[in-house]
GROMACS .gro file of C-alpha atoms in nm:
model
  398
    1UNK     CA    1   0.014  -0.009   0.008
    2UNK     CA    2   0.290   0.236   0.067
    3UNK     CA    3   0.429   0.180  -0.306
    4UNK     CA    4   0.091   0.244  -0.428
    5UNK     CA    5   0.056   0.572  -0.231
    6UNK     CA    6   0.355   0.694  -0.414
    7UNK     CA    7   0.214   0.624  -0.757
    8UNK     CA    8  -0.119   0.797  -0.684
    9UNK     CA    9   0.019   1.123  -0.559
   10UNK     CA   10  -0.108   1.403  -0.783
   11UNK     CA   11   0.171   1.561  -0.975
   12UNK     CA   12   0.046   1.909  -0.939
   13UNK     CA   13   0.119   1.869  -0.544
   14UNK     CA   14   0.513   1.846  -0.601
   15UNK     CA   15   0.521   2.134  -0.819
   16UNK     CA   16   0.661   2.195  -1.170
   17UNK     CA   17   0.630   1.851  -1.271
   18UNK     CA   18   0.943   1.757  -1.083
   19UNK     CA   19   0.850   1.384  -1.023
   20UNK     CA   20   0.754   1.208  -0.673
   21UNK     CA   21   1.085   1.070  -0.580
   22UNK     CA   22   1.151   1.321  -0.318
   23UNK     CA   23   0.796   1.291  -0.162
   24UNK     CA   24   0.852   0.930  -0.016
   25UNK     CA   25   0.563   0.699   0.066
   26UNK     CA   26   0.235   0.793   0.221
   27UNK     CA   27   0.212   0.778   0.594
   28UNK     CA   28   0.056   0.448   0.724
   29UNK     CA   29  -0.273   0.600   0.791
   30UNK     CA   30  -0.286   0.747   0.433
   31UNK     CA   31  -0.194   0.422   0.288
   32UNK     CA   32  -0.503   0.276   0.442
   33UNK     CA   33  -0.721   0.564   0.335
   34UNK     CA   34  -0.617   0.485  -0.018
   35UNK     CA   35  -0.709   0.120   0.038
   36UNK     CA   36  -1.052   0.221   0.155
   37UNK     CA   37  -1.148   0.315  -0.181
   38UNK     CA   38  -1.164  -0.041  -0.255
   39UNK     CA   39  -1.331  -0.171   0.087
   40UNK     CA   40  -1.566   0.138   0.129
   41UNK     CA   41  -1.758   0.169  -0.182
   42UNK     CA   42  -1.919   0.511  -0.239
   43UNK     CA   43  -1.671   0.709  -0.020
   44UNK     CA   44  -1.433   0.897  -0.235
   45UNK     CA   45  -1.296   1.177  -0.020
   46UNK     CA   46  -0.980   1.180   0.150
   47UNK     CA   47  -0.827   1.480   0.301
   48UNK     CA   48  -0.612   1.699   0.105
   49UNK     CA   49  -0.599   1.512  -0.202
   50UNK     CA   50  -0.918   1.579  -0.409
   51UNK     CA   51  -1.168   1.335  -0.562
   52UNK     CA   52  -1.043   1.108  -0.830
   53UNK     CA   53  -1.310   1.030  -1.101
   54UNK     CA   54  -1.158   0.756  -1.310
   55UNK     CA   55  -1.360   0.688  -1.650
   56UNK     CA   56  -1.423   0.320  -1.716
   57UNK     CA   57  -1.100   0.121  -1.796
   58UNK     CA   58  -0.880   0.429  -1.666
   59UNK     CA   59  -0.626   0.346  -1.384
   60UNK     CA   60  -0.549   0.532  -1.058
   61UNK     CA   61  -0.273   0.787  -1.125
   62UNK     CA   62  -0.300   0.838  -1.492
   63UNK     CA   63  -0.209   1.191  -1.588
   64UNK     CA   64  -0.556   1.240  -1.770
   65UNK     CA   65  -0.752   1.171  -1.452
   66UNK     CA   66  -1.000   1.455  -1.351
   67UNK     CA   67  -0.962   1.573  -1.014
   68UNK     CA   68  -1.228   1.767  -0.822
   69UNK     CA   69  -1.204   1.964  -0.497
   70UNK     CA   70  -1.259   1.802  -0.167
   71UNK     CA   71  -1.617   1.762  -0.067
   72UNK     CA   72  -1.808   1.623   0.214
   73UNK     CA   73  -1.629   1.486   0.547
   74UNK     CA   74  -1.299   1.343   0.514
   75UNK     CA   75  -1.261   0.954   0.513
   76UNK     CA   76  -1.102   0.803   0.817
   77UNK     CA   77  -0.987   0.455   0.923
   78UNK     CA   78  -1.297   0.430   1.138
   79UNK     CA   79  -1.524   0.453   0.806
   80UNK     CA   80  -1.380   0.136   0.664
   81UNK     CA   81  -1.616  -0.151   0.631
   82UNK     CA   82  -1.639  -0.397   0.929
   83UNK     CA   83  -1.333  -0.635   0.946
   84UNK     CA   84  -1.159  -0.443   0.653
   85UNK     CA   85  -0.880  -0.285   0.881
   86UNK     CA   86  -0.802  -0.635   1.039
   87UNK     CA   87  -0.761  -0.795   0.705
   88UNK     CA   88  -0.498  -0.547   0.598
   89UNK     CA   89  -0.336  -0.542   0.943
   90UNK     CA   90  -0.285  -0.930   0.918
   91UNK     CA   91  -0.028  -0.848   0.636
   92UNK     CA   92   0.192  -0.608   0.855
   93UNK     CA   93   0.512  -0.723   1.034
   94UNK     CA   94   0.556  -0.649   1.401
   95UNK     CA   95   0.728  -0.287   1.354
   96UNK     CA   96   0.425  -0.164   1.138
   97UNK     CA   97   0.168  -0.283   1.390
   98UNK     CA   98   0.351  -0.101   1.664
   99UNK     CA   99   0.307   0.200   1.441
  100UNK     CA  100  -0.045   0.139   1.398
  101UNK     CA  101  -0.084   0.105   1.784
  102UNK     CA  102   0.064   0.468   1.815
  103UNK     CA  103  -0.205   0.620   1.591
  104UNK     CA  104  -0.516   0.592   1.811
  105UNK     CA  105  -0.691   0.416   2.091
  106UNK     CA  106  -0.932   0.240   1.855
  107UNK     CA  107  -0.663   0.065   1.654
  108UNK     CA  108  -0.442  -0.006   1.957
  109UNK     CA  109  -0.740  -0.210   2.106
  110UNK     CA  110  -0.822  -0.378   1.767
  111UNK     CA  111  -0.466  -0.492   1.724
  112UNK     CA  112  -0.452  -0.655   2.079
  113UNK     CA  113  -0.774  -0.848   2.024
  114UNK     CA  114  -0.800  -1.212   1.954
  115UNK     CA  115  -0.859  -1.175   1.590
  116UNK     CA  116  -0.598  -0.899   1.552
  117UNK     CA  117  -0.243  -0.890   1.418
  118UNK     CA  118  -0.053  -0.947   1.733
  119UNK     CA  119  -0.219  -1.286   1.794
  120UNK     CA  120  -0.158  -1.380   1.411
  121UNK     CA  121   0.200  -1.267   1.435
  122UNK     CA  122   0.256  -1.480   1.754
  123UNK     CA  123   0.081  -1.778   1.614
  124UNK     CA  124   0.327  -1.761   1.297
  125UNK     CA  125   0.645  -1.706   1.497
  126UNK     CA  126   0.595  -1.941   1.783
  127UNK     CA  127   0.393  -2.227   1.612
  128UNK     CA  128   0.476  -2.553   1.773
  129UNK     CA  129   0.662  -2.396   2.077
  130UNK     CA  130   0.548  -2.425   2.427
  131UNK     CA  131   0.649  -2.234   2.749
  132UNK     CA  132   0.638  -2.320   3.107
  133UNK     CA  133   0.319  -2.188   3.287
  134UNK     CA  134   0.213  -2.025   2.935
  135UNK     CA  135   0.148  -2.321   2.719
  136UNK     CA  136   0.119  -2.256   2.335
  137UNK     CA  137   0.099  -1.922   2.228
  138UNK     CA  138  -0.275  -1.950   2.102
  139UNK     CA  139  -0.359  -2.201   2.379
  140UNK     CA  140  -0.288  -2.033   2.707
  141UNK     CA  141  -0.292  -2.249   3.023
  142UNK     CA  142  -0.594  -2.163   3.235
  143UNK     CA  143  -0.535  -2.059   3.601
  144UNK     CA  144  -0.586  -2.333   3.840
  145UNK     CA  145  -0.869  -2.162   4.019
  146UNK     CA  146  -1.068  -2.108   3.701
  147UNK     CA  147  -1.297  -2.340   3.559
  148UNK     CA  148  -1.290  -2.452   3.191
  149UNK     CA  149  -1.575  -2.386   2.943
  150UNK     CA  150  -1.735  -2.042   2.871
  151UNK     CA  151  -1.492  -1.861   3.123
  152UNK     CA  152  -1.189  -2.002   2.949
  153UNK     CA  153  -1.328  -1.842   2.612
  154UNK     CA  154  -1.398  -1.519   2.791
  155UNK     CA  155  -1.048  -1.508   2.929
  156UNK     CA  156  -0.896  -1.555   2.578
  157UNK     CA  157  -1.117  -1.267   2.438
  158UNK     CA  158  -0.977  -1.053   2.706
  159UNK     CA  159  -0.625  -1.141   2.672
  160UNK     CA  160  -0.380  -0.868   2.577
  161UNK     CA  161  -0.209  -1.052   2.277
  162UNK     CA  162   0.064  -0.786   2.225
  163UNK     CA  163   0.170  -0.845   2.589
  164UNK     CA  164   0.167  -1.211   2.534
  165UNK     CA  165   0.367  -1.157   2.198
  166UNK     CA  166   0.633  -0.967   2.365
  167UNK     CA  167   0.650  -1.207   2.647
  168UNK     CA  168   0.711  -1.500   2.413
  169UNK     CA  169   0.982  -1.287   2.239
  170UNK     CA  170   1.174  -1.248   2.551
  171UNK     CA  171   1.132  -1.570   2.731
  172UNK     CA  172   1.145  -1.835   2.436
  173UNK     CA  173   1.531  -1.769   2.385
  174UNK     CA  174   1.619  -1.833   2.730
  175UNK     CA  175   1.751  -2.091   2.952
  176UNK     CA  176   1.579  -2.230   3.265
  177UNK     CA  177   1.693  -2.175   3.618
  178UNK     CA  178   1.947  -2.171   3.755
  179UNK     CA  179   2.076  -1.985   3.458
  180UNK     CA  180   1.788  -1.767   3.383
  181UNK     CA  181   1.902  -1.587   3.071
  182UNK     CA  182   2.004  -1.598   2.722
  183UNK     CA  183   2.373  -1.645   2.797
  184UNK     CA  184   2.574  -1.889   3.026
  185UNK     CA  185   2.904  -1.768   3.163
  186UNK     CA  186   3.003  -2.041   3.422
  187UNK     CA  187   2.916  -2.412   3.525
  188UNK     CA  188   2.961  -2.481   3.871
  189UNK     CA  189   2.948  -2.876   3.856
  190UNK     CA  190   3.035  -3.162   3.618
  191UNK     CA  191   2.749  -3.303   3.397
  192UNK     CA  192   2.547  -3.003   3.429
  193UNK     CA  193   2.252  -2.947   3.190
  194UNK     CA  194   2.118  -2.637   3.083
  195UNK     CA  195   1.753  -2.674   2.970
  196UNK     CA  196   1.572  -2.426   2.727
  197UNK     CA  197   1.269  -2.248   2.839
  198UNK     CA  198   1.077  -2.358   2.542
  199UNK     CA  199   0.967  -2.711   2.478
  200UNK     CA  200   0.908  -2.847   2.104
  201UNK     CA  201   0.549  -2.994   2.052
  202UNK     CA  202   0.579  -3.312   1.825
  203UNK     CA  203   0.226  -3.336   1.785
  204UNK     CA  204   0.203  -2.977   1.638
  205UNK     CA  205   0.519  -3.003   1.435
  206UNK     CA  206   0.421  -3.334   1.269
  207UNK     CA  207   0.432  -3.441   0.894
  208UNK     CA  208   0.130  -3.202   0.837
  209UNK     CA  209   0.301  -2.875   0.925
  210UNK     CA  210   0.480  -2.690   0.659
  211UNK     CA  211   0.776  -2.560   0.868
  212UNK     CA  212   1.002  -2.666   1.141
  213UNK     CA  213   1.178  -2.518   1.425
  214UNK     CA  214   1.533  -2.426   1.448
  215UNK     CA  215   1.734  -2.348   1.751
  216UNK     CA  216   2.088  -2.196   1.738
  217UNK     CA  217   2.352  -2.137   2.007
  218UNK     CA  218   2.696  -1.962   1.979
  219UNK     CA  219   3.007  -2.093   2.169
  220UNK     CA  220   3.238  -1.812   2.259
  221UNK     CA  221   3.441  -1.992   2.550
  222UNK     CA  222   3.459  -2.354   2.605
  223UNK     CA  223   3.724  -2.494   2.850
  224UNK     CA  224   3.617  -2.865   2.809
  225UNK     CA  225   3.331  -3.024   2.624
  226UNK     CA  226   2.964  -2.953   2.555
  227UNK     CA  227   2.686  -3.096   2.341
  228UNK     CA  228   2.344  -2.993   2.219
  229UNK     CA  229   2.055  -3.252   2.278
  230UNK     CA  230   1.690  -3.290   2.289
  231UNK     CA  231   1.531  -3.507   2.546
  232UNK     CA  232   1.184  -3.646   2.675
  233UNK     CA  233   1.251  -3.641   3.030
  234UNK     CA  234   0.978  -3.396   3.129
  235UNK     CA  235   0.702  -3.608   2.951
  236UNK     CA  236   0.829  -3.925   3.168
  237UNK     CA  237   1.066  -4.062   2.940
  238UNK     CA  238   1.445  -4.144   2.969
  239UNK     CA  239   1.589  -4.109   2.624
  240UNK     CA  240   1.762  -3.833   2.440
  241UNK     CA  241   1.944  -3.754   2.091
  242UNK     CA  242   2.272  -3.568   2.143
  243UNK     CA  243   2.506  -3.394   1.903
  244UNK     CA  244   2.857  -3.363   1.990
  245UNK     CA  245   3.019  -3.081   1.769
  246UNK     CA  246   3.382  -3.148   1.809
  247UNK     CA  247   3.335  -3.531   1.724
  248UNK     CA  248   3.054  -3.482   1.478
  249UNK     CA  249   2.870  -3.769   1.626
  250UNK     CA  250   2.508  -3.808   1.701
  251UNK     CA  251   2.408  -4.034   1.993
  252UNK     CA  252   2.079  -4.185   2.069
  253UNK     CA  253   2.067  -4.317   2.435
  254UNK     CA  254   1.810  -4.460   2.674
  255UNK     CA  255   1.867  -4.515   3.031
  256UNK     CA  256   1.782  -4.860   3.125
  257UNK     CA  257   1.818  -4.858   3.513
  258UNK     CA  258   1.943  -4.609   3.776
  259UNK     CA  259   2.127  -4.853   4.014
  260UNK     CA  260   2.358  -4.971   3.904
  261UNK     CA  261   2.343  -4.716   3.607
  262UNK     CA  262   2.318  -4.869   3.259
  263UNK     CA  263   2.241  -4.698   2.914
  264UNK     CA  264   2.189  -4.858   2.584
  265UNK     CA  265   2.174  -4.671   2.248
  266UNK     CA  266   2.336  -4.634   1.938
  267UNK     CA  267   2.551  -4.349   1.759
  268UNK     CA  268   2.643  -4.248   1.410
  269UNK     CA  269   2.919  -3.997   1.287
  270UNK     CA  270   2.786  -3.799   0.991
  271UNK     CA  271   3.047  -3.533   1.036
  272UNK     CA  272   3.444  -3.545   1.057
  273UNK     CA  273   3.622  -3.502   1.400
  274UNK     CA  274   3.784  -3.166   1.471
  275UNK     CA  275   4.158  -3.180   1.486
  276UNK     CA  276   4.292  -3.217   1.834
  277UNK     CA  277   4.356  -3.068   2.064
  278UNK     CA  278   4.071  -2.813   1.959
  279UNK     CA  279   3.767  -2.741   2.176
  280UNK     CA  280   3.461  -2.646   1.973
  281UNK     CA  281   3.402  -2.278   1.922
  282UNK     CA  282   3.129  -2.144   1.689
  283UNK     CA  283   2.779  -2.202   1.624
  284UNK     CA  284   2.558  -2.526   1.650
  285UNK     CA  285   2.191  -2.584   1.584
  286UNK     CA  286   1.896  -2.827   1.620
  287UNK     CA  287   1.639  -2.853   1.338
  288UNK     CA  288   1.300  -3.033   1.413
  289UNK     CA  289   1.104  -3.081   1.097
  290UNK     CA  290   0.814  -3.308   1.006
  291UNK     CA  291   0.907  -3.538   1.308
  292UNK     CA  292   1.270  -3.558   1.187
  293UNK     CA  293   1.588  -3.422   1.369
  294UNK     CA  294   1.899  -3.247   1.215
  295UNK     CA  295   2.202  -3.086   1.358
  296UNK     CA  296   2.429  -2.811   1.229
  297UNK     CA  297   2.777  -2.675   1.332
  298UNK     CA  298   2.981  -2.390   1.222
  299UNK     CA  299   3.340  -2.422   1.344
  300UNK     CA  300   3.565  -2.129   1.447
  301UNK     CA  301   3.937  -2.147   1.398
  302UNK     CA  302   4.183  -1.910   1.604
  303UNK     CA  303   4.453  -1.751   1.421
  304UNK     CA  304   4.801  -1.787   1.566
  305UNK     CA  305   4.915  -1.452   1.453
  306UNK     CA  306   4.663  -1.217   1.603
  307UNK     CA  307   4.433  -1.469   1.795
  308UNK     CA  308   4.121  -1.374   1.602
  309UNK     CA  309   3.853  -1.596   1.530
  310UNK     CA  310   3.734  -1.699   1.175
  311UNK     CA  311   3.404  -1.874   1.121
  312UNK     CA  312   3.419  -2.163   0.870
  313UNK     CA  313   3.112  -2.282   0.651
  314UNK     CA  314   2.805  -2.456   0.777
  315UNK     CA  315   2.786  -2.836   0.815
  316UNK     CA  316   2.470  -3.034   0.845
  317UNK     CA  317   2.423  -3.404   0.988
  318UNK     CA  318   2.097  -3.431   0.762
  319UNK     CA  319   1.796  -3.565   0.915
  320UNK     CA  320   1.972  -3.850   1.140
  321UNK     CA  321   1.673  -3.951   1.360
  322UNK     CA  322   1.287  -3.938   1.394
  323UNK     CA  323   1.095  -3.882   1.714
  324UNK     CA  324   0.966  -4.237   1.752
  325UNK     CA  325   1.207  -4.306   2.053
  326UNK     CA  326   1.042  -4.022   2.266
  327UNK     CA  327   0.770  -4.062   2.522
  328UNK     CA  328   0.490  -3.817   2.517
  329UNK     CA  329   0.462  -3.525   2.268
  330UNK     CA  330   0.703  -3.272   2.419
  331UNK     CA  331   1.084  -3.251   2.370
  332UNK     CA  332   1.306  -3.036   2.559
  333UNK     CA  333   1.606  -2.908   2.409
  334UNK     CA  334   1.914  -2.854   2.629
  335UNK     CA  335   2.288  -2.829   2.631
  336UNK     CA  336   2.510  -3.071   2.826
  337UNK     CA  337   2.852  -2.973   2.995
  338UNK     CA  338   3.098  -3.250   3.070
  339UNK     CA  339   3.299  -3.053   3.313
  340UNK     CA  340   3.275  -2.741   3.528
  341UNK     CA  341   3.453  -2.403   3.445
  342UNK     CA  342   3.408  -2.082   3.281
  343UNK     CA  343   3.214  -2.108   2.959
  344UNK     CA  344   3.054  -1.855   2.747
  345UNK     CA  345   2.747  -1.991   2.545
  346UNK     CA  346   2.427  -1.773   2.421
  347UNK     CA  347   2.127  -1.850   2.237
  348UNK     CA  348   2.126  -1.648   1.914
  349UNK     CA  349   1.845  -1.772   1.711
  350UNK     CA  350   1.504  -1.930   1.728
  351UNK     CA  351   1.321  -1.952   1.414
  352UNK     CA  352   1.158  -2.179   1.152
  353UNK     CA  353   1.447  -2.212   0.880
  354UNK     CA  354   1.799  -2.352   0.922
  355UNK     CA  355   2.103  -2.178   0.801
  356UNK     CA  356   2.151  -2.425   0.507
  357UNK     CA  357   1.930  -2.624   0.332
  358UNK     CA  358   1.885  -2.996   0.438
  359UNK     CA  359   1.776  -3.281   0.217
  360UNK     CA  360   1.420  -3.381   0.289
  361UNK     CA  361   1.341  -3.685   0.470
  362UNK     CA  362   1.361  -4.012   0.262
  363UNK     CA  363   0.960  -4.040   0.244
  364UNK     CA  364   0.937  -3.692   0.118
  365UNK     CA  365   1.185  -3.745  -0.179
  366UNK     CA  366   1.028  -3.835  -0.520
  367UNK     CA  367   1.065  -4.191  -0.587
  368UNK     CA  368   1.256  -4.297  -0.271
  369UNK     CA  369   1.480  -4.605  -0.312
  370UNK     CA  370   1.468  -4.691   0.052
  371UNK     CA  371   1.241  -4.650   0.355
  372UNK     CA  372   1.320  -4.422   0.659
  373UNK     CA  373   1.653  -4.476   0.818
  374UNK     CA  374   1.715  -4.772   1.066
  375UNK     CA  375   1.983  -4.833   1.296
  376UNK     CA  376   2.199  -5.069   1.159
  377UNK     CA  377   2.125  -5.025   0.779
  378UNK     CA  378   2.207  -4.659   0.790
  379UNK     CA  379   2.552  -4.639   0.964
  380UNK     CA  380   2.426  -4.656   1.327
  381UNK     CA  381   2.635  -4.858   1.578
  382UNK     CA  382   2.481  -5.006   1.894
  383UNK     CA  383   2.637  -4.979   2.253
  384UNK     CA  384   2.547  -5.070   2.602
  385UNK     CA  385   2.709  -4.878   2.886
  386UNK     CA  386   2.726  -4.952   3.250
  387UNK     CA  387   2.871  -4.752   3.556
  388UNK     CA  388   3.241  -4.797   3.566
  389UNK     CA  389   3.286  -4.807   3.185
  390UNK     CA  390   3.416  -4.527   2.981
  391UNK     CA  391   3.156  -4.303   2.889
  392UNK     CA  392   3.008  -4.341   2.528
  393UNK     CA  393   2.991  -3.944   2.505
  394UNK     CA  394   2.874  -3.626   2.653
  395UNK     CA  395   2.490  -3.616   2.697
  396UNK     CA  396   2.228  -3.480   2.917
  397UNK     CA  397   2.130  -3.842   3.077
  398UNK     CA  398   2.462  -3.898   3.231
   0.00000   0.00000   0.00000
């Protein structure tokens, strides 16, 4: 609408036929007024621009269009047909909706409503993500002292969706207690696990969902070893899938018993091992798409001359595992630290697309020659680990 507004600006308003490049786009309100000629039939007046009377087949902005002086009351956003504003507002991004919020109280209230743009933006941005005590973005968890039924529906209607959108923006890219933030600077004990505040909903991000969820962290300081994993512990399970970026291996584990401790699982190494004695620095990511899991890494190397860091290319494991190993429908992303020390790790991205393309799961490829990966047929090697034996790798279950 802003671009259309530039083309519809009368030439005689800029003076001397000098063109319209210096005028810029219409203000947001004026852009909606232009759009209202389509959604408000019969209202042709908008302040300061005269009335345009195009003949049949004549386009807006043609030089031979006839303009008349302003007549009647000026058209405002309130004159739009019922629902027309909200239809247009759903096409705006968050920054544009903020500008609309600042125009008047009426738009401010409409934008925050359940059918408004803030709710739609949140549904698109946080689809398939769940927060503690908040639930899914469009399915808030009711208070324990409230009953279900109509009361829940009325609560949704009264909910401030802009505040909820801002809350998700701030809380989703955070770690849980005891870290409570986007960054981790120190780990106080061995085998520490830092859980993300958000959970991945596998029943929402299933084969019918047309997008995935991608989580990325940056490792700036790493004195020992850390891994990225996804686990089903909160759903009552005892399994995890872990990516070790320095080894380039993915480990799938299940705890068989606590005393004496026993773990069984399998591993695969889709990426090469980093040259020793390097500790991993750089970026690593987790991608869940249509029930399949892929991991990413981007190694940083340190120059000997000036001690500066240089990022290499992105590498991907491909879709190495599905989610059939998990109990329940909620997976929790986490970071596993093998030893205590001074780390510096931060969450840098939560989105729907990974940094590089990944080949789709086998069942989505045209004319697949084989079925979905299995443990032995696709390079997975099994192992059983008991207390007292060398650990198979860093993971959140150990």
